[in-house]
Short mmCIF file of C-alpha atoms in Angstrom, two decimals:
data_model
loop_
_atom_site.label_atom_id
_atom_site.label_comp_id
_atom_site.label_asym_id
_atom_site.label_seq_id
_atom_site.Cartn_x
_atom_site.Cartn_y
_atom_site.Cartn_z
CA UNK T 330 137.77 -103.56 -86.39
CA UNK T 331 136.42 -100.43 -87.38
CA UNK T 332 134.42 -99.80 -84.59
CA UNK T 333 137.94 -100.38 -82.44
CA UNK T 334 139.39 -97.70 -84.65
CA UNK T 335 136.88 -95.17 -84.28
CA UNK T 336 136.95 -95.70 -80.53
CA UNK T 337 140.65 -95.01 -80.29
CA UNK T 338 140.71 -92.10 -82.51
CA UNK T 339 138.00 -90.28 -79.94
CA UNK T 340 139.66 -91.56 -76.82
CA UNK T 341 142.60 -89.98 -78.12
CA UNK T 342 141.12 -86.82 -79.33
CA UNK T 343 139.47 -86.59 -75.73
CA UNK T 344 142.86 -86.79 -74.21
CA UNK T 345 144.70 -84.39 -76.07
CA UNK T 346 141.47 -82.11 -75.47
CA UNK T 347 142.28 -82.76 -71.55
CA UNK T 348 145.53 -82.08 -72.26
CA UNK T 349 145.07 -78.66 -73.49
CA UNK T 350 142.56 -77.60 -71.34
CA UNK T 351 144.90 -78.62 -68.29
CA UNK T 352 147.69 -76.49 -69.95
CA UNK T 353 145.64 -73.39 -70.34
CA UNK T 354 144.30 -73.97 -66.82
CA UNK T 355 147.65 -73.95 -65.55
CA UNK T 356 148.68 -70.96 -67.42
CA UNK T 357 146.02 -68.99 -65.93
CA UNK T 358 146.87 -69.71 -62.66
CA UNK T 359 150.54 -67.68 -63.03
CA UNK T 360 148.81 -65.00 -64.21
CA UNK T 361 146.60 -65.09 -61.84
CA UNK T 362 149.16 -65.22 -58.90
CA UNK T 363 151.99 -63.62 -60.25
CA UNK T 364 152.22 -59.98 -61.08
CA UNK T 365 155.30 -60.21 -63.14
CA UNK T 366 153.84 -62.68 -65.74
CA UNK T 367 153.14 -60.45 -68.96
CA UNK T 368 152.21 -62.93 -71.40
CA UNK T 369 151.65 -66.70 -72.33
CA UNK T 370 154.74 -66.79 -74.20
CA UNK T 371 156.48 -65.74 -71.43
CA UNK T 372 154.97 -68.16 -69.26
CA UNK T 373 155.68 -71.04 -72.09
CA UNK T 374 159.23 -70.38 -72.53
CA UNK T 375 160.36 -68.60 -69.27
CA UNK T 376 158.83 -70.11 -66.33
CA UNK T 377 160.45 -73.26 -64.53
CA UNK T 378 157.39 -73.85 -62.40
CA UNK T 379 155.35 -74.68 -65.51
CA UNK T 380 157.84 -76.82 -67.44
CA UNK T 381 158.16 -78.42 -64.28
CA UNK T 382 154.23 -79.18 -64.78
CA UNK T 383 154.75 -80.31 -68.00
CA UNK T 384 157.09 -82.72 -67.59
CA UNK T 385 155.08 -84.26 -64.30
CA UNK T 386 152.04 -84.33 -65.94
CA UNK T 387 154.00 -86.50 -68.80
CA UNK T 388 155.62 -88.78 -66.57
CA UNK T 389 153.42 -89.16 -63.81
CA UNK T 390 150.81 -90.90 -66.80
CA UNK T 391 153.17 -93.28 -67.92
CA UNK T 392 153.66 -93.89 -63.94
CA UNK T 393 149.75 -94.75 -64.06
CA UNK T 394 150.63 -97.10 -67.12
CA UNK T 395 153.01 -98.52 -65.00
CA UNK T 396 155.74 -97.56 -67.24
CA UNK T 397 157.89 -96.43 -64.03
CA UNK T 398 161.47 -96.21 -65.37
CA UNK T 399 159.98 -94.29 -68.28
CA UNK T 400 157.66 -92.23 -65.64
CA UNK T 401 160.77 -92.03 -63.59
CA UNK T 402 163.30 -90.76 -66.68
CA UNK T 403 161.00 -88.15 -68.06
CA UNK T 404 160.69 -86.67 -64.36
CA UNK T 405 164.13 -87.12 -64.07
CA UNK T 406 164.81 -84.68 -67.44
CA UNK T 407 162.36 -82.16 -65.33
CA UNK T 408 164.32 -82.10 -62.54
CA UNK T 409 167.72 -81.79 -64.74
CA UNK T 410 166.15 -78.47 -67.16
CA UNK T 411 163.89 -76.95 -64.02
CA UNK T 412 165.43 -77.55 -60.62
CA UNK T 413 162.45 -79.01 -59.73
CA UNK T 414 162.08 -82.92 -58.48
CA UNK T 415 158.25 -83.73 -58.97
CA UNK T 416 158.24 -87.66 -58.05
CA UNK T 417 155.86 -89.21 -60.84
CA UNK T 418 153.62 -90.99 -58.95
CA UNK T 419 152.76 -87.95 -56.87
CA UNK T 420 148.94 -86.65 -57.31
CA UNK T 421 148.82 -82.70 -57.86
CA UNK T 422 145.38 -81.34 -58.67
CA UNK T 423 144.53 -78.45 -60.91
CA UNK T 424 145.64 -74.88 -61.37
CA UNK T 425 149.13 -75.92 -59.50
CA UNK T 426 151.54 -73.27 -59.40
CA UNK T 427 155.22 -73.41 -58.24
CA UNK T 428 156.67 -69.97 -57.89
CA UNK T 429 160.45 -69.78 -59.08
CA UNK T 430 160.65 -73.03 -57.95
CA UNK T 431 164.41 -74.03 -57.61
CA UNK T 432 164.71 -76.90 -55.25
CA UNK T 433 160.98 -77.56 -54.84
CA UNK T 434 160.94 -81.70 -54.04
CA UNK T 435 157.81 -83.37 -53.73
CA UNK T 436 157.52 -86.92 -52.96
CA UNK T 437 156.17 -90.03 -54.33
CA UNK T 438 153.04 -90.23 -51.92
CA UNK T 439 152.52 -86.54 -51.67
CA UNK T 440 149.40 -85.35 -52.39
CA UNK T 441 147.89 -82.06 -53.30
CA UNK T 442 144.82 -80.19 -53.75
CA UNK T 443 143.85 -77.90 -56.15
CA UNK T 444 144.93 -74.00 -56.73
CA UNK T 445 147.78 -75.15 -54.47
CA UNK T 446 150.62 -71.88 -54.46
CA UNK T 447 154.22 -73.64 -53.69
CA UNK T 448 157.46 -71.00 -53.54
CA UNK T 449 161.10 -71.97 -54.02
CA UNK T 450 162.98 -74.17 -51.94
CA UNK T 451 159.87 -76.61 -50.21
CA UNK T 452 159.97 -79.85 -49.94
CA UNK T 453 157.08 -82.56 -49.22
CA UNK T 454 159.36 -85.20 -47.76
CA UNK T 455 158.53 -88.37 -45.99
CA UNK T 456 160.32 -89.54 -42.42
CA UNK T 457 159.58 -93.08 -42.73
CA UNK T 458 161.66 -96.24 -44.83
CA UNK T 459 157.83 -98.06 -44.94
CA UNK T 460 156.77 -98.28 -48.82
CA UNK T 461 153.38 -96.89 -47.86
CA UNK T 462 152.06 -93.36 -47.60
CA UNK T 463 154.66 -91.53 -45.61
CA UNK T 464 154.47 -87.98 -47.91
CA UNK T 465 151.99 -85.37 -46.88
CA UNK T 466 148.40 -84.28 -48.18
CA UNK T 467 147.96 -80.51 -48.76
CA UNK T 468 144.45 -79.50 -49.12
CA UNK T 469 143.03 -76.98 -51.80
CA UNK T 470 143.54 -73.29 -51.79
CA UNK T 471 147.28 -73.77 -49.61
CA UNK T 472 149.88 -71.43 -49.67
CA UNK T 473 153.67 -72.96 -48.65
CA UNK T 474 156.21 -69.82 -48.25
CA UNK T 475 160.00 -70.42 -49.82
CA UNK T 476 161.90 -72.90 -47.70
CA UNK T 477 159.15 -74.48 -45.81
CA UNK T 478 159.52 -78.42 -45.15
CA UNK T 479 156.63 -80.45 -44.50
CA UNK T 480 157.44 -83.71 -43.43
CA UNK T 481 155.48 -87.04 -42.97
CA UNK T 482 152.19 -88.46 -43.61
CA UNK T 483 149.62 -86.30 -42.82
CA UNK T 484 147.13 -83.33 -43.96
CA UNK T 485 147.68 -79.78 -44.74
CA UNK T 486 144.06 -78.32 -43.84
CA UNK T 487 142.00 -76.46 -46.85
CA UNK T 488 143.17 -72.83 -46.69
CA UNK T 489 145.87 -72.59 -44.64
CA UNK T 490 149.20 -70.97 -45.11
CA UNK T 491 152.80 -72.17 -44.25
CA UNK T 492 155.30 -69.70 -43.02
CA UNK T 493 158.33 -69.50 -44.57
CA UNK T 494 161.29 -71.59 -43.54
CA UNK T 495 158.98 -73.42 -41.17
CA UNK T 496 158.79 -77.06 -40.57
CA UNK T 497 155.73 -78.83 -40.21
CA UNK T 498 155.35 -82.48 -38.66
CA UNK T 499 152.24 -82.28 -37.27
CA UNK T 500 148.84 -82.24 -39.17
CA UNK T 501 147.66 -78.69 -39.84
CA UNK T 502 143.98 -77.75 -39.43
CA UNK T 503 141.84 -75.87 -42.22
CA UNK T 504 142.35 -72.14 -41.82
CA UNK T 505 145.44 -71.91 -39.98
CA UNK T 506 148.58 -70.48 -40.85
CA UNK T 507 151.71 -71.74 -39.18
CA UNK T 508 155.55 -70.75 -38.42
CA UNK T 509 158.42 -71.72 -36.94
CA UNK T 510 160.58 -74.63 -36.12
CA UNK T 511 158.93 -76.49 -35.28
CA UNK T 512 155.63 -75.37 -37.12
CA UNK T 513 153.07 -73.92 -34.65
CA UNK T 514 149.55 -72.87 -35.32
CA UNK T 515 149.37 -69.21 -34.41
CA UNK T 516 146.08 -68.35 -35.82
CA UNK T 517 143.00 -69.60 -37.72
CA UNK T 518 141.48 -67.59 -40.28
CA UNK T 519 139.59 -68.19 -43.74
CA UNK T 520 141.46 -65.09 -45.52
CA UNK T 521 144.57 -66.35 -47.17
CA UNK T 522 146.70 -63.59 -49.29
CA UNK T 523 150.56 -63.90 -50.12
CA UNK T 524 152.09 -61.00 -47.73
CA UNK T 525 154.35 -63.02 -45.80
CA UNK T 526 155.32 -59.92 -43.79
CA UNK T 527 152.15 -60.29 -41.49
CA UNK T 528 152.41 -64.01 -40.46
CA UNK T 529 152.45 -63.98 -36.80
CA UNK T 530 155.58 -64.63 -34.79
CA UNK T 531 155.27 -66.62 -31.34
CA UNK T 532 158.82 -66.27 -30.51
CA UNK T 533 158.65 -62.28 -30.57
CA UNK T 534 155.00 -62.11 -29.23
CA UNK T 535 156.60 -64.27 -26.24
CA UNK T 536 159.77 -62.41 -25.54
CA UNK T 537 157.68 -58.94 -25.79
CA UNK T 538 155.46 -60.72 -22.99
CA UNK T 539 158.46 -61.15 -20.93
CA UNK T 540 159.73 -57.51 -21.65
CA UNK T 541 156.60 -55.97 -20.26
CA UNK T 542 156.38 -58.29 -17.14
CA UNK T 543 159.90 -57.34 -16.53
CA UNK T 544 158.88 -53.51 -16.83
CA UNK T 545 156.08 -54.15 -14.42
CA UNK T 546 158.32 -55.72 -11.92
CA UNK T 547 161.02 -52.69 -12.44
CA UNK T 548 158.24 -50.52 -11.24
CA UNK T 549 156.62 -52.08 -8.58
CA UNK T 550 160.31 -53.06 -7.07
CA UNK T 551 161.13 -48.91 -7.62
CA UNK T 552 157.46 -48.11 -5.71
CA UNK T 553 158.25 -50.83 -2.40
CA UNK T 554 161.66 -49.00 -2.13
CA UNK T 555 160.41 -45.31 -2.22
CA UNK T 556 157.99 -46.36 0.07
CA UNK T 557 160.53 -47.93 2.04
CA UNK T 558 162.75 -44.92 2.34
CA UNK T 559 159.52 -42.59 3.18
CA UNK T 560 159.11 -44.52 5.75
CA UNK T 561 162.55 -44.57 7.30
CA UNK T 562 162.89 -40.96 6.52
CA UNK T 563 159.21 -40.60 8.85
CA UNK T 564 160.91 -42.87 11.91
CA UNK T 565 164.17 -40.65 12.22
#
């Protein structure tokens, strides 16, 4: 009985150790990637994305207990104080970071990586009624700009960024960054940084494409007709 007793009390201690060292882990990470964040306090009291945390990181081990309405109501009371909806049986690695986060859903077979970046407004949906894995995996190191929607079961390469407002249905390589609707791959490239104002745009790089062919044709059309009239102005 004793020996039962002392091997509670350190499993215990051990998990509240985990527990704290995932907390300060987290809090780094917003100071890392945001430049506003001026202190932990501030980061304790005033950021959503990290009570959002909190409360998944609560529910989603009573989800493992298989406590699911309890997993379920304590992710429920995140969703109600943060704007956030964090399904608990969703697996988020470490150093997650949701920035402002207001109407970030992730779903119940999502999966992410670790020092995953998330802005306001994505969602990790599913587009299947099958109980199995129909959420996507997002690799380590991803970056997913405000509004972005990636939907259905498959993988988010290491590395790569999502445009904002894109949506993604297709599996993403590592390294890429994609935009649009619907998500295309418009380059591959290790560096990842948060200046949305350089993603690549297809759309433009496309209609400047046919801008300059039409240019070319302006010209050549205005050469054939000077020639033309040098021509007839030769005969008379």
């Amino acid at each position: 009985m004793q020996v039962f007793f002392i091997y509670k009390f350190t499993t215990t201690r051990v998990g509240f150790m985990n527990i704290f060292k995932t907390l300060k882990e987290e809090i780094n990470a917003v100071f890392e990637r945001d430049p506003a964040a001026r202190s932990t306090l501030e980061i304790i009291f005033c950021y959503p994305g990290f009570h959002a945390i909190i409360f998944y990181r609560i529910s989603h081990w009573f989800w493992e207990k298989k406590f699911y309405f309890l997993g379920r109501f304590i992710s429920h009371l995140g969703r109600f104080f943060t704007g956030i909806e964090i399904h608990p049986g969703a697996k988020i690695g470490k150093n997650f970071f949701i920035d402002h986060g207001m109407g970030v859903v992730i779903g119940e077979t999502a999966e992410i990586g670790d020092n995953v970046t998330i802005y306001h407004g994505v969602t990790l949906g599913g587009v299947s009624l099958n109980k199995g894995k129909r959420h996507p995996t997002i690799g380590n190191n991803v970056i997913i700009g405000s509004g972005a929607k990636i939907l259905g079961p498959f993988k988010v390469g290491d590395n790569s960024k999502i445009g904002s407002n894109s949506v993604v249905v297709k599996e993403v390589p590592p390294n890429s960054t994609v935009v649009g609707i619907p998500g295309r791959i418009v380059s591959g490239e290790k560096k990842i940084d948060f200046d949305h104002s350089n993603l690549p745009d297809p759309v433009a790089k496309a209609i400047e494409c046919i801008i300059e062919r039409v240019v070319s044709i302006e010209k050549e059309i205005k050469t054939i007709k000077k020639d033309k009239n040098d021509e007839d102005n030769n005969q008379e």
